[in-house]
């Protein structure tokens, strides 16, 4: 009896029950298509924000359609303009259609996983706005942003 798993050792078939529950929570084809995507999505510091942007109610409660939209935008195949559009929405934390300095600070903090000091973050944000702000209004419009990512594609990753 040396080959028993901890589950079997407890006398119940618990391992199998748990496995079946997980299996049924996703439709089979959908789960297979989403699997590699889900594993990188789980580590994404923007996970909550992405869910907010793509959910119809804006609060992160995603329907299957929302999820499929998100999946197609985040996939390798999506056109760059489309990715840029959604990246802009994700970084525009207060939804006012501009990326201002405080939006950018949140973005930089997430991108760097809070490894920079507040002073460094401030410096980076000033530099980004300085370089990308085409019309000098101190904030980034979609046009400013698209100009920026042509030069700094890291923001789309
Ligand atoms: Ca904003
Ligand atoms: Ca601007």
PDB file of N, CA and C and ligand atoms in Angstrom, residues 91-100 103, ligand 1:
ATOM      1  N   UNK A  91      -4.190  51.961 -18.720  1.00  0.00           N
ATOM      2  CA  UNK A  91      -3.344  52.882 -17.968  1.00  0.00           C
ATOM      3  C   UNK A  91      -4.097  54.133 -17.516  1.00  0.00           C
ATOM      4  N   UNK A  92      -5.230  54.417 -18.147  1.00  0.00           N
ATOM      5  CA  UNK A  92      -6.036  55.576 -17.751  1.00  0.00           C
ATOM      6  C   UNK A  92      -6.917  55.183 -16.563  1.00  0.00           C
ATOM      7  N   UNK A  93      -6.297  55.167 -15.377  1.00  0.00           N
ATOM      8  CA  UNK A  93      -6.969  54.596 -14.214  1.00  0.00           C
ATOM      9  C   UNK A  93      -8.252  55.327 -13.829  1.00  0.00           C
ATOM     10  N   UNK A  94      -8.303  56.658 -14.015  1.00  0.00           N
ATOM     11  CA  UNK A  94      -9.523  57.370 -13.601  1.00  0.00           C
ATOM     12  C   UNK A  94     -10.481  57.619 -14.767  1.00  0.00           C
ATOM     13  N   UNK A  95     -10.239  56.937 -15.884  1.00  0.00           N
ATOM     14  CA  UNK A  95     -11.188  56.932 -17.007  1.00  0.00           C
ATOM     15  C   UNK A  95     -11.555  58.321 -17.518  1.00  0.00           C
ATOM     16  N   UNK A  96     -10.618  59.252 -17.565  1.00  0.00           N
ATOM     17  CA  UNK A  96     -10.968  60.578 -18.098  1.00  0.00           C
ATOM     18  C   UNK A  96     -10.404  60.779 -19.512  1.00  0.00           C
ATOM     19  N   UNK A  97      -9.977  59.696 -20.138  1.00  0.00           N
ATOM     20  CA  UNK A  97      -9.475  59.711 -21.521  1.00  0.00           C
ATOM     21  C   UNK A  97      -8.135  60.416 -21.689  1.00  0.00           C
ATOM     22  N   UNK A  98      -7.476  60.672 -20.588  1.00  0.00           N
ATOM     23  CA  UNK A  98      -6.095  61.158 -20.645  1.00  0.00           C
ATOM     24  C   UNK A  98      -5.267  60.371 -19.638  1.00  0.00           C
ATOM     25  N   UNK A  99      -4.007  60.148 -19.962  1.00  0.00           N
ATOM     26  CA  UNK A  99      -3.102  59.601 -18.967  1.00  0.00           C
ATOM     27  C   UNK A  99      -2.367  60.786 -18.356  1.00  0.00           C
ATOM     28  N   UNK A 100      -2.747  61.114 -17.135  1.00  0.00           N
ATOM     29  CA  UNK A 100      -2.087  62.225 -16.448  1.00  0.00           C
ATOM     30  C   UNK A 100      -0.960  61.638 -15.596  1.00  0.00           C
ATOM     31  N   UNK A 103      -1.972  58.821 -13.187  1.00  0.00           N
ATOM     32  CA  UNK A 103      -2.202  57.553 -13.900  1.00  0.00           C
ATOM     33  C   UNK A 103      -0.865  56.884 -14.215  1.00  0.00           C
TER      34      UNK A 103
HETATM   35 CA1  LIG B   1      -6.746  59.602 -16.588  1.00  0.00          CA
END
